């Protein structure tokens, strides 16, 4: 598996990003579609609305959010396979829109993908 990175949607796209996949359920406010230069927009890998609202980017809820999010991801095998395939082909950048640059779903998803890539077949 190549590098999996995370990047805020409001930062400039670069060729070194590799495949760029938006992993939020909603489009980042005020960002033109052509500016993001996405490979894909995978709404289905975003946390459920209920989980997202509960979390609210609260650092104290980060571990519990991650565990609940990983539970949700276990039911999304096709989407996870797609992301792992993209990472196997080259660098993958998970794009997110949250203001908090530390506590967000893309950071948790990166960890989840790295764990999945290490699992024996």
mmCIF file of N, CA, C and O in Angstrom, residues 1 3 5-6 14 17 20 23 30 32 40 49-50 56 62 64 66 79 95 97 99-100 110 112 116 119 121:
data_model
loop_
_atom_site.group_PDB
_atom_site.id
_atom_site.type_symbol
_atom_site.label_atom_id
_atom_site.label_comp_id
_atom_site.label_asym_id
_atom_site.label_seq_id
_atom_site.Cartn_x
_atom_site.Cartn_y
_atom_site.Cartn_z
ATOM 1 N N UNK A 1 0.846 -1.170 0.000
ATOM 2 C CA UNK A 1 0.000 0.000 0.000
ATOM 3 C C UNK A 1 0.893 1.235 0.000
ATOM 4 O O UNK A 1 1.836 1.333 0.777
ATOM 5 N N UNK A 3 1.369 5.520 0.196
ATOM 6 C CA UNK A 3 1.050 6.508 1.220
ATOM 7 C C UNK A 3 -0.432 6.877 1.225
ATOM 8 O O UNK A 3 -1.004 7.131 0.168
ATOM 9 N N UNK A 5 -2.691 9.824 2.805
ATOM 10 C CA UNK A 5 -2.554 11.131 3.448
ATOM 11 C C UNK A 5 -3.934 11.714 3.686
ATOM 12 O O UNK A 5 -4.917 11.259 3.109
ATOM 13 N N UNK A 6 -3.960 12.743 4.501
ATOM 14 C CA UNK A 6 -5.203 13.499 4.704
ATOM 15 C C UNK A 6 -4.913 14.959 4.401
ATOM 16 O O UNK A 6 -3.793 15.441 4.613
ATOM 17 N N UNK A 14 -2.419 19.216 -5.267
ATOM 18 C CA UNK A 14 -1.082 19.070 -5.838
ATOM 19 C C UNK A 14 -1.012 17.726 -6.569
ATOM 20 O O UNK A 14 -1.673 16.759 -6.180
ATOM 21 N N UNK A 17 -0.462 14.622 -4.531
ATOM 22 C CA UNK A 17 -1.548 14.062 -3.716
ATOM 23 C C UNK A 17 -1.962 12.682 -4.204
ATOM 24 O O UNK A 17 -2.549 11.912 -3.460
ATOM 25 N N UNK A 20 -7.288 11.678 -5.173
ATOM 26 C CA UNK A 20 -7.898 12.553 -4.168
ATOM 27 C C UNK A 20 -9.368 12.156 -4.004
ATOM 28 O O UNK A 20 -10.129 12.240 -4.959
ATOM 29 N N UNK A 23 -14.107 12.450 1.497
ATOM 30 C CA UNK A 23 -14.691 11.427 2.358
ATOM 31 C C UNK A 23 -15.711 12.020 3.331
ATOM 32 O O UNK A 23 -15.958 11.468 4.397
ATOM 33 N N UNK A 30 -18.292 26.595 0.002
ATOM 34 C CA UNK A 30 -17.549 27.620 -0.708
ATOM 35 C C UNK A 30 -16.418 27.130 -1.594
ATOM 36 O O UNK A 30 -15.637 27.928 -2.102
ATOM 37 N N UNK A 32 -15.259 25.384 -5.077
ATOM 38 C CA UNK A 32 -15.703 25.010 -6.417
ATOM 39 C C UNK A 32 -15.282 23.572 -6.728
ATOM 40 O O UNK A 32 -14.195 23.139 -6.327
ATOM 41 N N UNK A 40 -12.644 10.892 -6.755
ATOM 42 C CA UNK A 40 -13.947 10.347 -6.370
ATOM 43 C C UNK A 40 -14.474 11.115 -5.167
ATOM 44 O O UNK A 40 -13.705 11.732 -4.429
ATOM 45 N N UNK A 49 -24.861 10.480 10.054
ATOM 46 C CA UNK A 49 -25.211 11.803 10.578
ATOM 47 C C UNK A 49 -25.302 11.779 12.102
ATOM 48 O O UNK A 49 -24.844 12.704 12.772
ATOM 49 N N UNK A 50 -25.884 10.722 12.631
ATOM 50 C CA UNK A 50 -26.030 10.604 14.083
ATOM 51 C C UNK A 50 -24.658 10.597 14.770
ATOM 52 O O UNK A 50 -24.441 11.324 15.747
ATOM 53 N N UNK A 56 -19.113 15.870 17.084
ATOM 54 C CA UNK A 56 -18.928 17.319 17.068
ATOM 55 C C UNK A 56 -17.479 17.769 17.158
ATOM 56 O O UNK A 56 -17.198 18.860 17.646
ATOM 57 N N UNK A 62 -12.907 11.616 20.959
ATOM 58 C CA UNK A 62 -12.199 11.118 19.778
ATOM 59 C C UNK A 62 -12.069 9.590 19.759
ATOM 60 O O UNK A 62 -12.345 8.963 18.738
ATOM 61 N N UNK A 64 -13.828 7.265 21.409
ATOM 62 C CA UNK A 64 -15.147 6.637 21.281
ATOM 63 C C UNK A 64 -15.691 6.827 19.871
ATOM 64 O O UNK A 64 -16.302 5.913 19.306
ATOM 65 N N UNK A 66 -13.882 7.123 17.118
ATOM 66 C CA UNK A 66 -13.107 6.235 16.247
ATOM 67 C C UNK A 66 -13.641 4.803 16.321
ATOM 68 O O UNK A 66 -13.839 4.159 15.294
ATOM 69 N N UNK A 79 -16.737 -0.082 -0.351
ATOM 70 C CA UNK A 79 -16.088 1.227 -0.324
ATOM 71 C C UNK A 79 -14.664 1.118 0.211
ATOM 72 O O UNK A 79 -13.745 1.741 -0.328
ATOM 73 N N UNK A 95 -9.664 13.635 1.423
ATOM 74 C CA UNK A 95 -10.001 15.054 1.516
ATOM 75 C C UNK A 95 -11.179 15.227 2.470
ATOM 76 O O UNK A 95 -12.164 14.488 2.391
ATOM 77 N N UNK A 97 -13.454 18.406 4.995
ATOM 78 C CA UNK A 97 -13.760 19.834 5.087
ATOM 79 C C UNK A 97 -13.758 20.408 6.488
ATOM 80 O O UNK A 97 -13.881 21.617 6.646
ATOM 81 N N UNK A 99 -13.079 22.094 10.064
ATOM 82 C CA UNK A 99 -12.156 23.143 10.512
ATOM 83 C C UNK A 99 -11.074 22.574 11.429
ATOM 84 O O UNK A 99 -9.933 22.993 11.377
ATOM 85 N N UNK A 100 -11.462 21.634 12.277
ATOM 86 C CA UNK A 100 -10.524 21.007 13.198
ATOM 87 C C UNK A 100 -9.611 20.094 12.380
ATOM 88 O O UNK A 100 -10.054 19.117 11.790
ATOM 89 N N UNK A 110 -8.079 7.087 7.831
ATOM 90 C CA UNK A 110 -6.688 6.769 7.477
ATOM 91 C C UNK A 110 -6.179 5.621 8.354
ATOM 92 O O UNK A 110 -5.606 4.653 7.853
ATOM 93 N N UNK A 112 -7.990 3.413 9.932
ATOM 94 C CA UNK A 112 -8.762 2.215 9.591
ATOM 95 C C UNK A 112 -8.194 1.547 8.335
ATOM 96 O O UNK A 112 -7.999 0.330 8.309
ATOM 97 N N UNK A 116 -6.550 -2.175 7.879
ATOM 98 C CA UNK A 116 -7.102 -3.128 6.935
ATOM 99 C C UNK A 116 -6.037 -3.632 5.978
ATOM 100 O O UNK A 116 -6.025 -4.801 5.607
ATOM 101 N N UNK A 119 -3.991 -6.411 7.531
ATOM 102 C CA UNK A 119 -4.664 -7.658 7.891
ATOM 103 C C UNK A 119 -4.288 -8.779 6.937
ATOM 104 O O UNK A 119 -4.245 -8.571 5.719
ATOM 105 N N UNK A 121 -4.822 -11.936 4.594
ATOM 106 C CA UNK A 121 -5.966 -12.316 3.723
ATOM 107 C C UNK A 121 -6.501 -13.666 4.095
ATOM 108 O O UNK A 121 -5.883 -14.558 4.489
#
